[in-house]
Amino acid sequence: MANNDELFKQIISHAKEYGFIFPSSEIYDGMSAVYDYAQLGVELKNNIKQYWWKAMVQYNENIVGIDSAIFMHPTIWKASGHVDAFNDPLIDNKDSKKRYRADVLIEDYLQKLEDKNEKEVEKAKKKFENFDEKLFKETNPNILRNQEKINSVSSRFAELMNQSDLVGIKSLIEELEIVCPVSGSKNWTDVRQFNLMFSTQMGSVSEGADTIYLRPETAQGIFVNFINVYKTGRMKIPFGIAQIGKAFRNEIVARQFIFRMREFEQMEMQFFVRPGEEIKWFEYWKNERINWHKSLGIDLANYRFHDHDKLAHYANAATDIEFNFPFGFKELEGIHSRTDYDLSQHEKFSGKKLRYFDPETNESYIPYVIETSIGVDRMFLAVLGNSFTEETLADGSQRVVLKIPPVLAPYKVAVLPLVKKDGLPEKAREIMDLLKMKMMCQYDEKDAIGRRYRRQDAIGTPYCITVDNQSLEDNTVTIRERDTMLQKRVPISEILQSIIL
Ligand code: ATP
């Protein structure tokens, strides 16, 4: 579904219309890149978090969870490198006065070349029978020219970013003749570094106040609790600490709906291992994490790994799990081998020993760390975008259905009396009271049954339970399945066994 602007707009307006996501502070004209999760959104979001927590903490006996505070000692961010190096290169266009991330301008340029190649392939596919895609890519002069350009620009770009060469990045933007999408001009300022952390003051008197930061990642809350958890939890290496929580980044260009926000949520896990064993565990977690995504039943063609060309100074291996969002493949989750960098830094800055005593080797050492880090909001967007489907039915009518994996759906069942009389609402209420103790259910008796089915389709409810006159006679109901729209009649006592979540 790459590069589908129209579809993306539809998804955003559907999310608002049905109560998944609202722009923050809307009655005051909203705030850029801040969103509120509405009544259905919060259910989907909580289900995503729970699905992750179960897979990481409940199913792994050697992983425990914590919930650390957002406010932390300011020295933590000095030790982690965020005060000095958590920067993005920014550039302004002098004519439009718009601000951009310089690296994103170059990435977009490369993406356009890739899109051109994809289009060329699609065109040829339609034209020729028995089309050999590989051969076509290897021989078509336009594709070869673009590919050569992509390769040379990518490797120069990676090198410039690696060296934080801001002058070189500006020269590359000029050389590629990248124009501002708003003014169309090439009138750029110099590239500058911009720190992404929000800061504030703690304490009631501002003169004596300390500058503290809103955490830009949850990971540091895990590192600074490493010794506490290891000792009180009697943990044995290898073991992990997981956490779900808010993070804040003053993103220069926040766009693409909830993909890039200034306040967002992360689900992170730091896995502590013996030095020298980190690459084995890096591969292990790559596999585990992609299996987690697979288990949701989303088409695997929407996922790909992207190994980092430019490794952060603390990492010795890193990959992203990218997802095919409506605007193309972008990072959904990061998996990083962070060496012993963070714990060593905290040892240095705090003066406290952050070591593990290994009873098997009789040694004390700073463990190495594999991190898995996924944005809750990006996962939400992946699930919502992927589930949004428009269908034309056999009778020519249209329906919009959210084919959300049932385990994540906001409501699991809707209970619907066929008509609002003859004792059907009372019977339906009985069923509702039974089921709502087990799962999220919605009761609806307004409008014709067909319209009610459509409403449930549009919010992704996997099952509709309809109570009719026969229900009063033999205690049976019909269960309609969302995706197939097939209906079957089951005894009320067997409803729970008949739905698969
Ligand atoms: P990007 O390159 O897209 O800015 P990143 O590499 O800086 O992302 P990480 O620091 O690895 O991201 O953060 C881990 C995860 O947190 C990301 O994979 C993403 O899912 C999520 N995330 C990061 N920044 C944001 C944001 N501004 N809004 C929403 N989610 C985010």
XYZ file of C-alpha atoms and ligand atoms in Angstrom:
532
model
C 0.000 0.000 0.000
C 3.023 2.270 -0.478
C 2.649 5.951 -1.294
C -1.077 6.019 -1.102
C -1.932 9.552 0.000
C -5.646 9.157 -0.560
C -5.837 5.969 1.483
C -3.834 7.589 4.282
C -6.255 10.532 4.414
C -9.187 8.121 4.583
C -7.574 6.227 7.470
C -6.969 9.468 9.406
C -10.541 10.663 8.952
C -11.930 7.213 9.789
C -9.872 7.245 13.006
C -11.486 10.543 13.988
C -15.023 9.783 12.827
C -15.264 6.525 14.771
C -13.507 7.684 17.939
C -10.029 6.193 17.658
C -7.837 9.306 17.544
C -8.537 13.021 17.990
C -6.136 15.903 17.437
C -5.039 17.170 20.852
C -6.674 20.373 22.177
C -8.890 20.514 19.104
C -11.253 23.204 20.399
C -8.176 25.445 20.679
C -7.205 24.577 17.075
C -4.998 21.647 18.035
C -1.274 21.201 18.582
C 1.148 20.041 15.989
C 2.174 16.406 16.334
C 0.222 15.741 19.530
C -2.799 13.438 19.484
C -5.333 12.060 21.954
C -6.497 8.465 21.938
C -10.275 8.374 22.007
C -12.707 5.810 23.410
C -11.925 3.084 20.859
C -8.308 4.111 20.352
C -7.473 3.623 24.003
C -8.851 0.055 23.876
C -6.796 -0.841 20.802
C -3.723 0.802 22.284
C -4.115 -1.022 25.615
C -4.585 -4.317 23.768
C -1.362 -3.751 21.800
C 0.503 -3.027 25.037
C -0.957 -6.082 26.713
C -0.120 -8.312 23.750
C 3.495 -7.129 23.904
C 3.716 -7.385 27.699
C 2.411 -10.953 27.652
C 4.853 -11.999 24.931
C 7.819 -10.394 26.644
C 7.205 -10.563 30.395
C 4.604 -13.285 30.953
C 5.947 -15.878 28.480
C 9.635 -15.380 29.298
C 10.514 -16.513 32.784
C 13.771 -14.552 32.665
C 12.180 -11.174 31.822
C 10.560 -8.884 34.376
C 8.867 -5.526 33.951
C 9.243 -2.160 35.660
C 7.599 1.245 35.451
C 10.198 3.933 36.110
C 9.486 7.644 36.539
C 9.567 10.033 33.593
C 11.583 12.545 35.609
C 15.105 11.337 36.250
C 18.329 12.784 37.580
C 19.708 15.167 34.907
C 23.146 13.524 35.005
C 21.584 10.392 33.516
C 21.192 12.234 30.203
C 24.750 13.474 30.366
C 25.963 9.892 30.954
C 23.792 8.421 28.200
C 25.114 10.939 25.680
C 21.734 12.574 25.055
C 22.749 16.049 26.287
C 25.680 16.202 23.885
C 24.608 14.041 20.996
C 20.839 13.549 20.744
C 20.654 15.885 17.789
C 19.077 16.020 14.370
C 20.578 18.125 11.578
C 18.126 20.875 10.684
C 17.989 23.230 7.713
C 15.652 26.130 6.895
C 14.443 27.325 3.552
C 14.937 31.109 3.500
C 11.987 31.755 1.182
C 9.258 29.613 2.744
C 10.751 29.906 6.278
C 9.980 26.185 6.632
C 12.250 23.972 8.668
C 13.353 20.497 7.590
C 15.528 17.665 8.790
C 18.466 17.746 6.409
C 18.887 13.964 6.538
C 15.191 13.451 5.731
C 15.448 15.710 2.654
C 18.167 13.409 1.313
C 16.278 10.246 2.318
C 13.174 11.523 0.505
C 15.281 12.204 -2.572
C 16.538 8.593 -2.496
C 13.018 7.281 -1.936
C 11.809 9.145 -5.035
C 14.460 7.391 -7.132
C 13.384 4.046 -5.692
C 9.733 4.845 -6.434
C 10.657 5.686 -10.030
C 12.270 2.277 -10.407
C 9.259 0.557 -8.882
C 6.943 2.361 -11.304
C 9.110 1.303 -14.247
C 8.808 -2.339 -13.104
C 5.025 -2.062 -12.617
C 4.607 -0.587 -16.111
C 6.623 -3.387 -17.696
C 4.763 -6.038 -15.684
C 1.494 -4.918 -17.252
C 2.995 -4.870 -20.754
C 4.776 -8.210 -21.000
C 3.591 -11.718 -20.382
C 6.052 -14.068 -18.596
C 7.784 -11.027 -17.157
C 11.201 -11.696 -15.601
C 11.566 -8.965 -12.952
C 15.168 -9.763 -12.050
C 16.353 -9.727 -15.663
C 14.425 -6.518 -16.332
C 16.056 -4.773 -13.369
C 19.490 -5.916 -14.492
C 19.122 -4.665 -18.060
C 16.788 -1.659 -18.139
C 18.990 1.445 -18.655
C 16.721 3.814 -16.649
C 16.656 1.487 -13.669
C 20.399 0.920 -13.825
C 21.082 4.673 -13.965
C 18.807 5.360 -10.982
C 20.271 2.466 -9.017
C 23.798 3.703 -9.585
C 22.775 7.136 -8.335
C 21.024 5.608 -5.280
C 24.149 3.626 -4.400
C 26.581 6.502 -4.748
C 24.393 9.050 -2.888
C 23.592 6.539 -0.116
C 27.198 5.724 0.618
C 28.264 9.404 0.616
C 25.294 10.289 2.799
C 26.123 7.523 5.303
C 29.702 8.735 5.530
C 28.699 12.392 6.033
C 26.229 11.402 8.762
C 28.839 9.204 10.405
C 31.256 12.107 10.566
C 28.506 14.609 11.498
C 29.803 16.668 8.567
C 27.148 19.410 8.446
C 28.892 21.418 5.704
C 29.129 18.269 3.577
C 25.424 17.499 4.104
C 24.486 20.989 2.913
C 26.729 20.605 -0.156
C 25.060 17.294 -0.968
C 21.590 18.902 -0.753
C 22.761 21.646 -3.127
C 24.454 19.225 -5.496
C 21.306 17.054 -5.723
C 19.337 20.263 -6.396
C 16.811 19.427 -3.705
C 14.131 22.111 -3.541
C 11.823 23.149 -0.708
C 8.443 21.433 -1.317
C 6.650 24.650 -0.265
C 8.560 27.480 -2.001
C 10.214 25.379 -4.712
C 13.478 27.238 -4.071
C 16.999 26.042 -3.327
C 17.681 28.965 -0.994
C 18.881 26.994 2.072
C 20.470 28.093 5.349
C 23.465 26.236 6.761
C 22.765 22.915 8.481
C 22.717 23.102 12.303
C 22.402 20.529 15.063
C 19.210 20.625 17.115
C 18.827 18.807 20.451
C 15.596 16.845 20.634
C 15.132 16.779 24.404
C 12.467 18.868 26.116
C 13.722 20.501 29.283
C 11.937 21.983 32.250
C 12.685 23.161 35.783
C 12.148 21.167 38.937
C 11.575 22.995 42.206
C 9.309 25.866 43.157
C 11.890 28.661 42.978
C 13.159 29.100 39.468
C 16.583 30.594 40.439
C 17.481 27.526 42.430
C 15.889 25.136 40.005
C 17.675 22.339 38.263
C 17.132 21.775 34.574
C 15.633 18.386 34.077
C 14.572 16.617 30.918
C 11.472 14.781 29.817
C 12.905 11.369 28.955
C 13.440 10.874 25.210
C 13.457 7.069 25.649
C 12.409 4.672 28.388
C 15.627 2.625 28.188
C 17.647 4.711 30.659
C 15.064 4.057 33.384
C 15.912 0.377 32.949
C 19.696 0.842 33.028
C 19.678 2.894 36.213
C 17.550 0.212 37.897
C 19.715 -2.655 36.672
C 21.365 -3.398 40.018
C 18.124 -3.034 41.994
C 16.248 -5.466 39.760
C 19.155 -7.917 39.476
C 19.536 -8.113 43.261
C 15.899 -7.997 44.411
C 14.665 -10.240 41.593
C 17.571 -12.734 42.038
C 18.036 -12.585 38.276
C 20.552 -14.770 36.453
C 22.154 -13.807 33.183
C 20.824 -13.858 30.522
C 17.822 -11.847 31.736
C 15.706 -8.956 30.566
C 13.915 -5.909 31.975
C 10.919 -4.572 30.074
C 9.054 -1.307 30.320
C 6.201 0.498 28.580
C 5.988 4.244 28.946
C 5.862 7.728 27.550
C 8.812 9.358 25.820
C 9.171 12.896 24.507
C 11.137 14.289 21.575
C 11.058 17.793 20.187
C 10.926 16.477 16.610
C 11.849 19.120 14.043
C 9.403 17.918 11.470
C 6.583 16.029 13.078
C 4.201 14.689 10.484
C 2.534 11.592 9.140
C -0.134 11.526 11.818
C 0.853 9.396 14.833
C 3.992 8.075 13.108
C 6.178 10.895 14.405
C 4.898 12.658 17.489
C 6.426 14.863 20.149
C 4.836 12.819 22.933
C 4.640 9.096 22.275
C 4.909 5.726 23.935
C 7.558 3.041 23.724
C 7.678 -0.651 24.601
C 11.300 -1.444 25.340
C 13.195 -4.441 26.646
C 16.872 -4.539 27.613
C 18.343 -8.035 27.656
C 21.537 -8.452 29.699
C 23.999 -11.069 28.436
C 27.575 -12.284 28.891
C 30.138 -10.196 26.983
C 30.982 -11.990 23.754
C 27.550 -13.614 23.488
C 25.737 -10.477 22.328
C 25.611 -11.233 18.601
C 24.034 -14.641 19.260
C 21.362 -12.941 21.371
C 20.939 -10.125 18.846
C 20.023 -12.758 16.223
C 17.764 -14.487 18.753
C 15.775 -11.299 19.442
C 15.558 -10.399 15.758
C 13.843 -13.717 15.231
C 11.638 -13.482 18.323
C 10.432 -10.022 17.458
C 9.554 -10.770 13.842
C 7.692 -13.847 15.111
C 5.697 -11.610 17.435
C 4.599 -9.536 14.447
C 3.887 -12.715 12.459
C 1.661 -14.034 15.238
C -0.782 -11.194 14.603
C -1.496 -12.560 11.150
C -0.571 -9.361 9.296
C 0.782 -10.145 5.808
C 4.543 -10.671 6.212
C 5.172 -8.894 2.892
C 4.501 -5.698 4.860
C 7.619 -6.222 6.982
C 11.294 -6.038 6.167
C 14.561 -5.791 8.072
C 16.798 -2.815 7.448
C 20.308 -3.246 8.832
C 21.942 0.049 9.833
C 24.754 1.397 7.635
C 25.563 3.944 10.295
C 25.900 2.371 13.727
C 25.395 4.570 16.779
C 28.648 4.987 18.702
C 27.471 2.541 21.399
C 26.217 -0.242 19.098
C 27.973 -3.168 17.447
C 24.923 -4.386 15.516
C 21.562 -2.790 14.753
C 18.566 -3.436 12.598
C 15.125 -1.919 12.116
C 11.944 -3.817 11.477
C 10.319 -1.641 8.838
C 6.614 -1.705 8.047
C 4.876 -0.842 4.803
C 2.898 2.192 6.005
C 0.625 4.043 3.537
C 3.601 6.376 2.932
C 6.094 3.550 2.298
C 8.413 1.315 4.329
C 9.483 3.061 7.560
C 10.899 2.061 10.940
C 8.464 0.389 13.286
C 10.863 -1.251 15.717
C 14.589 -1.107 16.448
C 16.758 -3.987 17.652
C 20.179 -2.908 18.869
C 23.216 -4.557 20.358
C 24.241 -1.728 22.725
C 27.419 -3.383 24.103
C 28.216 -2.393 27.709
C 28.062 1.294 26.791
C 25.140 2.455 28.929
C 26.013 0.581 32.118
C 29.687 1.613 31.801
C 28.679 5.250 31.391
C 26.392 5.105 34.429
C 29.155 3.446 36.425
C 31.476 6.271 35.463
C 29.044 9.116 36.139
C 27.432 7.720 39.314
C 30.558 6.231 40.841
C 28.505 3.098 41.731
C 29.490 -0.403 40.627
C 27.030 -1.760 38.068
C 28.385 -5.251 37.725
C 27.012 -8.737 37.616
C 28.676 -11.580 39.496
C 28.525 -14.673 37.331
C 28.477 -17.759 39.572
C 29.246 -19.995 36.585
C 32.478 -18.260 35.637
C 33.258 -16.738 39.048
C 33.715 -13.372 37.382
C 32.284 -9.920 37.873
C 31.546 -7.957 34.721
C 29.385 -5.294 33.127
C 26.846 -7.214 31.038
C 26.303 -6.522 27.343
C 22.833 -5.474 26.272
C 20.448 -6.273 23.450
C 17.583 -3.808 23.186
C 14.252 -4.251 21.452
C 12.322 -0.997 21.126
C 8.966 -0.533 19.441
C 6.717 2.525 19.364
C 3.179 1.804 20.593
C 1.792 4.523 18.343
C 3.590 3.250 15.248
C 2.295 -0.240 15.971
C -1.180 1.259 16.336
C -0.835 2.945 12.950
C 0.474 -0.277 11.376
C -2.512 -2.255 12.714
C -5.086 0.409 11.835
C -3.675 1.074 8.356
C -3.344 -2.582 7.521
C -6.846 -3.442 8.719
C -8.660 -0.657 6.847
C -10.526 -2.328 3.967
C -13.195 -1.138 1.553
C -15.281 -3.904 0.013
C -17.994 -4.124 -2.598
C -20.488 -6.777 -1.587
C -22.415 -9.204 -3.817
C -25.466 -6.898 -3.837
C -23.318 -4.013 -5.082
C -23.296 -2.183 -1.738
C -20.082 -0.989 -0.108
C -18.734 -1.585 3.338
C -15.724 -0.273 5.243
C -14.374 -2.893 7.586
C -11.444 -2.779 9.989
C -9.967 -6.272 9.855
C -8.127 -5.779 13.148
C -6.618 -8.993 14.577
C -9.401 -10.099 16.983
C -7.032 -10.186 19.962
C -6.423 -6.436 19.487
C -9.950 -5.331 18.531
C -11.444 -2.642 20.847
C -14.738 -4.531 21.242
C -14.769 -8.300 20.892
C -18.517 -8.729 20.435
C -21.593 -6.634 19.823
C -24.904 -7.841 21.215
C -27.835 -6.864 19.003
C -31.558 -7.560 19.543
C -33.111 -7.931 16.071
C -35.940 -5.550 17.009
C -36.527 -3.233 19.937
C -39.644 -5.058 21.212
C -41.189 -8.479 21.978
C -38.798 -9.122 24.866
C -35.707 -9.258 22.612
C -33.874 -6.339 24.305
C -34.328 -8.030 27.689
C -32.908 -11.306 26.375
C -30.035 -9.459 24.721
C -29.290 -7.635 27.986
C -29.026 -10.985 29.765
C -26.383 -12.104 27.256
C -24.631 -8.753 27.490
C -24.404 -9.039 31.281
C -22.925 -12.504 30.924
C -20.300 -11.588 28.345
C -19.195 -8.185 29.593
C -17.553 -9.761 32.616
C -15.218 -11.613 30.224
C -14.486 -9.110 27.473
C -15.272 -5.694 26.001
C -18.791 -5.820 24.536
C -21.093 -3.268 22.972
C -24.887 -3.306 23.149
C -26.745 -1.696 20.248
C -30.463 -1.701 19.500
C -30.753 1.413 17.318
C -31.451 1.246 13.542
C -31.977 -1.677 11.186
C -29.787 -4.719 11.799
C -27.851 -4.229 8.517
C -26.778 -0.743 9.570
C -25.740 -2.009 12.956
C -23.569 -4.700 11.325
C -21.894 -1.979 9.200
C -21.211 0.128 12.289
C -19.497 -2.824 13.993
C -17.525 -3.614 10.812
C -16.296 -0.029 10.752
C -14.868 -0.288 14.273
C -13.468 -3.786 13.785
C -15.696 -5.820 16.130
C -14.963 -9.459 15.221
C -18.375 -10.899 16.217
C -21.990 -9.742 16.234
C -24.436 -11.736 18.325
C -28.021 -11.296 17.185
C -30.991 -12.119 19.378
C -34.238 -12.925 17.509
C -37.625 -14.503 18.253
C -36.191 -18.007 18.002
C -33.773 -17.051 20.814
C -36.766 -16.724 23.142
C -37.968 -20.188 22.193
C -34.772 -22.268 22.172
C -32.045 -20.121 23.781
C -29.970 -19.869 20.614
C -28.503 -16.806 18.874
C -26.766 -16.133 15.575
C -23.085 -15.229 15.545
C -21.887 -13.244 12.553
C -18.172 -13.204 11.791
C -16.800 -9.831 10.673
C -14.493 -10.760 7.778
C -16.508 -13.541 6.120
C -19.918 -12.172 7.228
C -20.954 -15.819 7.685
C -23.577 -16.492 10.338
C -24.167 -19.559 12.437
C -26.700 -20.406 15.088
C -25.385 -21.522 18.473
C -26.858 -22.117 21.936
C -26.287 -19.181 24.283
C -24.355 -21.521 26.568
C -21.832 -22.102 23.742
C -21.177 -18.489 22.724
C -17.842 -18.332 24.496
C -16.549 -21.521 22.845
C -17.695 -20.308 19.429
C -15.648 -17.129 19.245
C -11.922 -17.178 18.593
C -9.961 -14.260 19.971
P 13.246 7.621 13.610
O 14.516 7.290 12.861
O 11.990 7.265 12.854
O 13.250 9.008 14.173
P 14.495 6.463 15.856
O 15.496 5.570 15.204
O 14.952 7.769 16.403
O 13.230 6.673 14.891
P 14.450 4.947 18.257
O 15.225 5.938 19.020
O 15.129 3.676 17.835
O 13.766 5.642 16.992
O 13.122 4.622 19.075
C 12.540 3.330 19.135
C 11.135 3.312 18.593
O 10.359 4.370 19.165
C 11.050 3.545 17.094
O 11.252 2.347 16.390
C 9.648 4.066 16.933
O 8.713 3.000 16.840
C 9.391 4.821 18.223
N 9.532 6.271 18.003
C 10.684 6.992 17.980
N 10.426 8.306 17.774
C 9.075 8.419 17.693
C 8.185 9.526 17.498
N 8.635 10.769 17.393
N 6.852 9.275 17.451
C 6.366 8.017 17.578
N 7.162 6.941 17.767
C 8.499 7.122 17.829
